[in-house]
Amino acid sequence: MQLTLDKFTKSFGDTDVIADMDLTVRDGEMLALLGPSGCGKSTTLFAIAGIHRVSGGRILFGDRDVSDLPSQKRNVGVVFQNYALYPHMTVAENIAFPLEVAGQDRATIKREVRAIAELVHIEKLLNRKPAELSGGQQQRVALARAIVRRPAVLLLDEPLANLDAKLRLEMRSEIRRIQQETGITAILVTHDQVEAMSMCDRVAIMNEGEILQIDSPTEMYRAPVSRFVAGFLGNPPITFLEGVTDGRGDVDLDGLKLPLPARLEALPGGHAVTLGIRPEHFGQSRGVPLRGKVRFIEPQGRETLFDILLENGAMLRSIQPVRQDLSVGDAVSFNLDTEAMLVFAETGERL
Ligand SMILES: Nc1ncnc2c1ncn2[C@@H]1O[C@H](COP(=O)(O)OP(=O)(O)OP(=O)(O)O)[C@@H](O)[C@H]1O
Ligand SMILES: [Mg+2]
């Protein structure tokens, strides 16, 4: 089911949290709402769920305006960070609950609970109480309960935040598998860019109640619209260097000149710009050699991360296939692929 926000607005008292937000989530798509704390992700999700009333605009499920429907009438599945399972009920009873509320008969409930438990891989846990489950198992039960009514949309608010790193990784691909197998349109709220990029078809980046960009993870990483978006994606993060164009195809940084990417060579001089340099574009075979000193080495198993202090005092990060020939303090010359640099205007917009 396609989900549309049409000029969705939400205020609390005098505070406008979201103003005139437009968003379409395609049928069967999983979309991430990604942004810093307080930007309005949960507020948006709660409004879609019907927990908050909209202050303006409309929310559509398919062609149907649900803005004024109470939560129970919208058929949404919701999973929160703190699972909120009913502690006195067994797993089977927890999953069955939404079906009971909907007045389904016993045989249907039994069949549906079993089918969902199989899908989510918790068939063996049906008679346990939530307290007898691990965090990951509880999360699976919460997911099963959210999708047992085959909701029009599945809303996930930081569902993995309480899990340890290994479980988070496992549940990341599990949630995606289940969403794809069921074909439920889903929104994942997160402030973890890796989660957003690895789980979702498209990512919407939000800041201060506004959507700044919606794109596939690959496209958003390749062509962020602004410095803010670029800074939000990438691990280890992009490095920003401030400079001024010289009108002859170069940027003057403090004590260093770097060529602009060819397509931006004609930029007029005297403009303040920010260069965005990703670690995978520094220290490879091609580019402009830059001299510096190794300041920090972080072996990451498959790759090694270096912090290089350039001669002009700027620090650049480099990620390379494992290498053990360097030590902290060594003088190095690494190539910077200046064609791959992102260049931002003073306003933050990408050029
Ligand atoms: N019930 C409320 N009353 C007043 N202000 C609220 C209420 N709920 C949220 N807000 C405000 O709305 C803004 C957005 O909050 P929201 O919970 O949507 O952020 P978020 O993006 O989910 O952040 P986080 O990543 O920390 O969960 C915040 O400034 C918050 O203080
Ligand atoms: Mg939130």
Short mmCIF file of C-alpha atoms and ligand atoms in Angstrom, two decimals:
data_model
loop_
_atom_site.label_atom_id
_atom_site.label_comp_id
_atom_site.label_asym_id
_atom_site.label_seq_id
_atom_site.Cartn_x
_atom_site.Cartn_y
_atom_site.Cartn_z
CA MET A 1 0.00 0.00 0.00
CA GLN A 2 1.38 3.39 -0.96
CA LEU A 3 1.66 5.89 1.87
CA THR A 4 1.51 9.63 1.27
CA LEU A 5 2.09 12.61 3.51
CA ASP A 6 0.58 15.69 1.89
CA LYS A 7 1.73 18.93 3.52
CA PHE A 8 1.79 17.13 6.85
CA THR A 9 2.16 19.61 9.70
CA LYS A 10 2.55 18.94 13.41
CA SER A 11 2.80 21.46 16.20
CA PHE A 12 2.86 21.05 19.96
CA GLY A 13 1.40 24.25 21.40
CA ASP A 14 3.29 27.10 19.76
CA THR A 15 6.14 24.90 18.55
CA ASP A 16 6.03 23.76 14.94
CA VAL A 17 7.88 20.48 14.81
CA ILE A 18 6.99 19.56 11.21
CA ALA A 19 5.74 22.06 8.63
CA ASP A 20 4.29 21.10 5.23
CA MET A 21 6.12 17.81 4.83
CA ASP A 22 5.51 15.92 1.58
CA LEU A 23 6.55 12.30 1.42
CA THR A 24 5.55 9.27 -0.63
CA VAL A 25 6.50 5.76 0.41
CA ARG A 26 5.96 3.39 -2.50
CA ASP A 27 3.97 0.18 -2.23
CA GLY A 28 6.21 -2.53 -0.79
CA GLU A 29 9.07 -0.17 -0.17
CA MET A 30 11.08 0.16 3.03
CA LEU A 31 12.04 3.76 3.63
CA ALA A 32 14.36 5.08 6.33
CA LEU A 33 13.73 8.34 8.14
CA LEU A 34 17.22 9.29 9.17
CA GLY A 35 18.24 12.35 11.12
CA PRO A 36 19.67 13.75 14.34
CA SER A 37 17.92 13.56 17.69
CA GLY A 38 14.93 15.87 17.94
CA CYS A 39 14.47 16.39 14.18
CA GLY A 40 10.93 14.99 14.23
CA LYS A 41 11.29 11.35 13.15
CA SER A 42 9.16 9.83 15.89
CA THR A 43 6.62 12.65 15.64
CA THR A 44 6.14 11.79 11.96
CA LEU A 45 5.82 8.09 12.72
CA PHE A 46 3.34 8.68 15.56
CA ALA A 47 1.19 10.80 13.26
CA ILE A 48 1.15 8.04 10.63
CA ALA A 49 0.25 5.52 13.33
CA GLY A 50 -2.59 7.76 14.52
CA ILE A 51 -1.08 8.20 17.98
CA HIS A 52 -0.69 11.94 17.28
CA ARG A 53 -3.31 13.95 15.47
CA VAL A 54 -2.04 16.00 12.53
CA SER A 55 -2.13 19.79 12.96
CA GLY A 56 -2.40 20.27 9.21
CA GLY A 57 -2.17 18.44 5.90
CA ARG A 58 -3.21 14.87 5.15
CA ILE A 59 -2.04 11.30 5.56
CA LEU A 60 -3.14 8.89 2.86
CA PHE A 61 -3.01 5.08 2.80
CA GLY A 62 -3.38 4.37 -0.88
CA ASP A 63 -6.13 6.81 -1.93
CA ARG A 64 -7.77 6.81 1.46
CA ASP A 65 -7.40 9.83 3.75
CA VAL A 66 -6.77 8.40 7.23
CA SER A 67 -5.90 11.72 8.90
CA ASP A 68 -8.97 11.63 11.14
CA LEU A 69 -9.09 7.89 11.80
CA PRO A 70 -8.12 6.63 15.24
CA SER A 71 -5.11 4.37 15.48
CA GLN A 72 -7.09 1.09 15.74
CA LYS A 73 -8.87 1.81 12.46
CA ARG A 74 -5.70 2.40 10.44
CA ASN A 75 -4.30 -1.12 10.59
CA VAL A 76 -0.70 -0.15 11.19
CA GLY A 77 1.92 -2.38 12.76
CA VAL A 78 4.23 -0.60 15.14
CA VAL A 79 7.50 -1.71 16.74
CA PHE A 80 9.24 0.51 19.24
CA GLN A 81 12.69 0.42 20.73
CA ASN A 82 11.37 -1.02 24.01
CA TYR A 83 9.25 -3.81 22.43
CA ALA A 84 6.41 -3.24 24.96
CA LEU A 85 5.40 -6.91 25.10
CA TYR A 86 2.70 -7.81 27.62
CA PRO A 87 4.74 -9.46 30.38
CA HIS A 88 1.97 -11.67 31.80
CA MET A 89 1.10 -13.17 28.42
CA THR A 90 2.95 -15.95 26.60
CA VAL A 91 4.57 -15.30 23.25
CA ALA A 92 1.61 -16.90 21.48
CA GLU A 93 -0.85 -14.72 23.43
CA ASN A 94 1.18 -11.60 22.69
CA ILE A 95 1.12 -12.31 18.97
CA ALA A 96 -2.56 -13.28 19.04
CA PHE A 97 -3.61 -10.10 20.84
CA PRO A 98 -4.18 -7.86 17.79
CA LEU A 99 -6.24 -10.63 16.17
CA GLU A 100 -8.37 -11.05 19.31
CA VAL A 101 -9.01 -7.32 19.40
CA ALA A 102 -10.06 -7.53 15.75
CA GLY A 103 -12.53 -10.27 16.73
CA GLN A 104 -11.06 -13.14 14.71
CA ASP A 105 -12.19 -16.69 15.49
CA ARG A 106 -10.02 -19.15 17.44
CA ALA A 107 -9.08 -21.36 14.49
CA THR A 108 -7.95 -18.39 12.40
CA ILE A 109 -5.97 -16.95 15.30
CA LYS A 110 -4.21 -20.26 15.90
CA ARG A 111 -3.34 -20.65 12.23
CA GLU A 112 -2.13 -17.06 11.82
CA VAL A 113 -0.02 -17.09 14.98
CA ARG A 114 1.69 -20.27 13.81
CA ALA A 115 2.34 -18.91 10.33
CA ILE A 116 3.84 -15.67 11.62
CA ALA A 117 5.90 -17.49 14.25
CA GLU A 118 7.41 -19.59 11.47
CA LEU A 119 8.13 -16.55 9.34
CA VAL A 120 9.87 -14.81 12.23
CA HIS A 121 11.57 -18.03 13.43
CA ILE A 122 10.10 -18.21 16.94
CA GLU A 123 7.97 -21.38 16.61
CA LYS A 124 9.76 -22.94 19.56
CA LEU A 125 9.18 -20.00 21.89
CA LEU A 126 5.39 -19.76 21.72
CA ASN A 127 4.74 -20.95 25.27
CA ARG A 128 7.33 -18.76 26.97
CA LYS A 129 6.81 -15.46 28.74
CA PRO A 130 8.71 -12.35 27.53
CA ALA A 131 10.96 -12.40 30.62
CA GLU A 132 12.24 -15.81 29.49
CA LEU A 133 13.48 -14.44 26.15
CA SER A 134 16.69 -12.74 25.02
CA GLY A 135 16.57 -9.20 23.64
CA GLY A 136 16.71 -10.43 20.06
CA GLN A 137 13.93 -12.98 20.67
CA GLN A 138 11.76 -10.31 22.27
CA GLN A 139 12.33 -8.13 19.25
CA ARG A 140 11.21 -10.96 16.97
CA VAL A 141 8.03 -11.39 19.01
CA ALA A 142 7.33 -7.65 18.83
CA LEU A 143 7.78 -7.83 15.07
CA ALA A 144 5.49 -10.85 14.81
CA ARG A 145 2.80 -9.05 16.81
CA ALA A 146 3.15 -5.98 14.58
CA ILE A 147 2.68 -7.86 11.32
CA VAL A 148 0.20 -10.59 12.30
CA ARG A 149 -2.77 -8.50 11.07
CA ARG A 150 -1.01 -7.91 7.75
CA PRO A 151 -0.94 -4.17 8.35
CA ALA A 152 -1.16 -1.59 5.58
CA VAL A 153 2.11 -0.13 6.85
CA LEU A 154 4.76 -1.28 9.27
CA LEU A 155 6.30 1.45 11.40
CA LEU A 156 9.60 0.77 13.16
CA ASP A 157 10.99 3.32 15.61
CA GLU A 158 14.62 2.56 16.47
CA PRO A 159 13.79 -1.15 16.73
CA LEU A 160 17.40 -2.22 17.15
CA ALA A 161 18.64 0.40 19.60
CA ASN A 162 18.49 -1.90 22.61
CA LEU A 163 20.34 -4.82 21.06
CA ASP A 164 24.06 -5.53 21.30
CA ALA A 165 26.20 -5.10 18.20
CA LYS A 166 26.06 -8.72 16.99
CA LEU A 167 22.32 -9.09 17.47
CA ARG A 168 21.73 -5.76 15.81
CA LEU A 169 23.52 -7.02 12.72
CA GLU A 170 21.47 -10.22 12.70
CA MET A 171 18.14 -8.43 13.24
CA ARG A 172 18.99 -5.88 10.56
CA SER A 173 18.92 -8.53 7.88
CA GLU A 174 16.06 -10.42 9.55
CA ILE A 175 13.75 -7.40 9.58
CA ARG A 176 14.61 -6.73 5.96
CA ARG A 177 13.96 -10.37 5.00
CA ILE A 178 10.58 -10.39 6.74
CA GLN A 179 9.60 -7.06 5.21
CA GLN A 180 10.52 -8.30 1.75
CA GLU A 181 8.79 -11.67 2.17
CA THR A 182 5.58 -10.02 3.33
CA GLY A 183 5.84 -7.07 0.94
CA ILE A 184 4.60 -4.70 3.65
CA THR A 185 5.28 -1.01 3.04
CA ALA A 186 7.53 0.04 5.90
CA ILE A 187 9.16 3.04 7.51
CA LEU A 188 12.24 2.63 9.66
CA VAL A 189 13.13 5.48 11.98
CA THR A 190 16.78 5.55 12.96
CA HIS A 191 19.65 7.88 13.64
CA ASP A 192 22.12 5.21 12.55
CA GLN A 193 23.15 5.80 8.96
CA VAL A 194 24.55 2.29 8.54
CA GLU A 195 21.20 0.83 9.57
CA ALA A 196 19.31 3.12 7.22
CA MET A 197 21.57 2.42 4.27
CA SER A 198 21.82 -1.34 4.75
CA MET A 199 18.13 -2.03 5.38
CA CYS A 200 16.17 0.33 3.18
CA ASP A 201 15.30 0.88 -0.47
CA ARG A 202 15.42 4.63 -0.01
CA VAL A 203 16.56 6.99 2.71
CA ALA A 204 14.94 10.29 3.64
CA ILE A 205 17.33 12.55 5.53
CA MET A 206 15.63 14.91 7.96
CA ASN A 207 16.79 17.90 9.91
CA GLU A 208 14.71 20.26 12.03
CA GLY A 209 11.40 18.91 10.79
CA GLU A 210 12.33 19.02 7.13
CA ILE A 211 13.23 16.34 4.60
CA LEU A 212 16.47 17.43 2.93
CA GLN A 213 16.89 14.58 0.44
CA ILE A 214 15.27 11.29 -0.50
CA ASP A 215 17.29 8.83 -2.54
CA SER A 216 18.58 5.30 -2.73
CA PRO A 217 21.50 4.73 -0.34
CA THR A 218 24.00 4.50 -3.20
CA GLU A 219 22.79 7.66 -4.88
CA MET A 220 22.62 9.62 -1.65
CA TYR A 221 26.19 8.61 -0.80
CA ARG A 222 27.41 9.47 -4.30
CA ALA A 223 25.56 12.74 -4.69
CA PRO A 224 24.46 14.30 -1.40
CA VAL A 225 22.62 17.59 -1.98
CA SER A 226 24.36 19.36 0.85
CA ARG A 227 27.20 19.34 3.31
CA PHE A 228 24.79 18.30 6.05
CA VAL A 229 23.70 15.20 4.13
CA ALA A 230 27.29 14.33 3.19
CA GLY A 231 28.33 14.58 6.83
CA PHE A 232 25.54 12.26 7.87
CA LEU A 233 26.51 9.38 5.58
CA GLY A 234 29.71 7.39 5.60
CA ASN A 235 31.65 5.48 8.18
CA PRO A 236 34.33 6.61 8.93
CA PRO A 237 32.85 10.00 8.15
CA ILE A 238 33.81 12.42 5.41
CA THR A 239 36.37 15.14 6.25
CA PHE A 240 35.61 18.76 5.41
CA LEU A 241 38.33 21.28 4.49
CA GLU A 242 37.61 24.98 4.08
CA GLY A 243 39.16 26.93 1.21
CA VAL A 244 38.75 29.70 -1.35
CA THR A 245 38.59 29.31 -5.13
CA ASP A 246 41.40 31.07 -7.00
CA GLY A 247 39.55 31.38 -10.34
CA ARG A 248 42.20 29.27 -12.11
CA GLY A 249 40.81 25.85 -11.28
CA ASP A 250 42.34 25.45 -7.84
CA VAL A 251 41.22 25.88 -4.26
CA ASP A 252 43.50 27.65 -1.81
CA LEU A 253 43.44 25.97 1.54
CA ASP A 254 45.50 27.27 4.38
CA GLY A 255 49.00 26.61 2.96
CA LEU A 256 47.89 24.08 0.33
CA LYS A 257 46.50 24.26 -3.21
CA LEU A 258 44.21 21.54 -4.56
CA PRO A 259 42.75 21.24 -8.06
CA LEU A 260 38.96 21.33 -8.32
CA PRO A 261 37.26 18.38 -10.02
CA ALA A 262 37.35 19.00 -13.79
CA ARG A 263 33.63 19.80 -14.05
CA LEU A 264 34.04 22.66 -11.55
CA GLU A 265 37.27 24.13 -12.95
CA ALA A 266 35.48 27.21 -14.23
CA LEU A 267 34.29 28.35 -10.78
CA PRO A 268 35.05 32.06 -10.38
CA GLY A 269 37.71 33.09 -7.86
CA GLY A 270 37.22 34.42 -4.36
CA HIS A 271 34.43 32.04 -3.32
CA ALA A 272 34.56 30.27 0.00
CA VAL A 273 34.02 26.54 -0.56
CA THR A 274 34.15 23.41 1.53
CA LEU A 275 35.83 20.31 0.16
CA GLY A 276 34.37 17.00 1.28
CA ILE A 277 36.89 14.17 1.20
CA ARG A 278 35.90 10.59 1.91
CA PRO A 279 38.53 8.26 3.40
CA GLU A 280 38.38 5.87 0.43
CA HIS A 281 39.52 8.68 -1.89
CA PHE A 282 42.76 9.37 -0.02
CA GLY A 283 45.62 6.90 -0.14
CA GLN A 284 44.74 4.99 -3.32
CA SER A 285 46.77 4.66 -6.52
CA ARG A 286 45.52 7.73 -8.32
CA GLY A 287 45.35 11.41 -7.58
CA VAL A 288 47.43 14.30 -6.35
CA PRO A 289 50.23 13.30 -3.96
CA LEU A 290 50.01 14.96 -0.53
CA ARG A 291 52.76 14.72 2.06
CA GLY A 292 52.06 14.23 5.72
CA LYS A 293 52.75 12.26 8.86
CA VAL A 294 50.88 9.27 10.23
CA ARG A 295 49.12 10.40 13.40
CA PHE A 296 46.91 7.42 14.17
CA ILE A 297 46.48 3.87 12.89
CA GLU A 298 43.37 1.83 13.46
CA PRO A 299 43.52 -1.77 12.19
CA GLN A 300 39.98 -2.93 11.39
CA GLY A 301 40.69 -6.47 10.28
CA ARG A 302 39.95 -6.26 6.58
CA GLU A 303 41.04 -2.63 6.30
CA THR A 304 43.35 -0.20 8.00
CA LEU A 305 42.39 3.35 8.87
CA PHE A 306 44.99 6.12 8.98
CA ASP A 307 44.81 9.69 10.22
CA ILE A 308 47.33 11.72 8.26
CA LEU A 309 48.44 15.15 9.42
CA LEU A 310 49.17 17.14 6.27
CA GLU A 311 51.97 19.68 6.07
CA ASN A 312 49.47 22.55 6.28
CA GLY A 313 48.10 21.23 9.58
CA ALA A 314 44.89 19.67 8.20
CA MET A 315 44.03 16.10 9.15
CA LEU A 316 42.78 13.67 6.50
CA ARG A 317 41.55 10.16 7.02
CA SER A 318 42.49 7.29 4.73
CA ILE A 319 41.03 3.81 4.52
CA GLN A 320 43.03 1.13 2.72
CA PRO A 321 43.26 -2.64 2.43
CA VAL A 322 45.23 -3.98 5.40
CA ARG A 323 48.80 -2.70 5.47
CA GLN A 324 51.34 -3.12 8.22
CA ASP A 325 54.31 -1.25 6.76
CA LEU A 326 53.51 2.04 8.50
CA SER A 327 53.90 3.25 12.07
CA VAL A 328 52.71 6.35 13.88
CA GLY A 329 55.11 9.22 13.12
CA ASP A 330 56.16 7.93 9.67
CA ALA A 331 56.33 10.45 6.84
CA VAL A 332 54.08 9.42 3.94
CA SER A 333 52.88 10.68 0.60
CA PHE A 334 49.31 9.59 -0.13
CA ASN A 335 47.35 10.37 -3.29
CA LEU A 336 44.15 12.34 -3.08
CA ASP A 337 41.63 11.60 -5.81
CA THR A 338 40.55 15.19 -6.31
CA GLU A 339 38.05 14.20 -9.03
CA ALA A 340 36.07 12.33 -6.37
CA MET A 341 35.98 15.29 -3.96
CA LEU A 342 32.63 16.82 -3.14
CA VAL A 343 32.56 20.61 -3.26
CA PHE A 344 30.07 22.68 -1.29
CA ALA A 345 29.17 26.36 -1.53
CA GLU A 346 29.17 28.57 1.55
CA THR A 347 25.43 27.92 1.87
CA GLY A 348 26.18 24.20 2.28
CA GLU A 349 24.70 23.28 -1.09
CA ARG A 350 26.75 20.90 -3.25
CA LEU A 351 28.21 22.41 -6.42
N1 LIG B 1 4.44 15.53 23.13
C1 LIG B 1 5.27 16.53 22.84
N2 LIG B 1 5.10 17.78 23.32
C2 LIG B 1 5.93 18.79 23.01
N3 LIG B 1 7.01 18.66 22.22
C3 LIG B 1 7.25 17.46 21.70
C4 LIG B 1 6.42 16.33 21.99
N4 LIG B 1 6.92 15.26 21.32
C5 LIG B 1 8.02 15.70 20.68
N5 LIG B 1 8.22 17.02 20.89
C6 LIG B 1 9.31 17.85 20.32
O1 LIG B 1 9.32 17.65 18.92
C7 LIG B 1 10.65 17.58 18.42
C8 LIG B 1 10.82 16.31 17.65
O2 LIG B 1 10.75 15.20 18.53
P1 LIG B 1 10.83 13.69 18.02
O3 LIG B 1 10.56 12.81 19.18
O4 LIG B 1 9.98 13.53 16.82
O5 LIG B 1 12.37 13.60 17.60
P2 LIG B 1 13.17 12.36 17.01
O6 LIG B 1 13.68 12.79 15.67
O7 LIG B 1 12.38 11.13 17.08
O8 LIG B 1 14.43 12.31 18.00
P3 LIG B 1 15.18 11.03 18.68
O9 LIG B 1 16.18 10.56 17.65
O10 LIG B 1 15.86 11.65 19.85
O11 LIG B 1 14.17 10.01 19.05
C9 LIG B 1 11.56 17.71 19.63
O12 LIG B 1 12.01 19.03 19.69
C10 LIG B 1 10.67 17.36 20.78
O13 LIG B 1 11.07 18.04 21.94
MG MG B 2 12.49 9.38 18.23
#
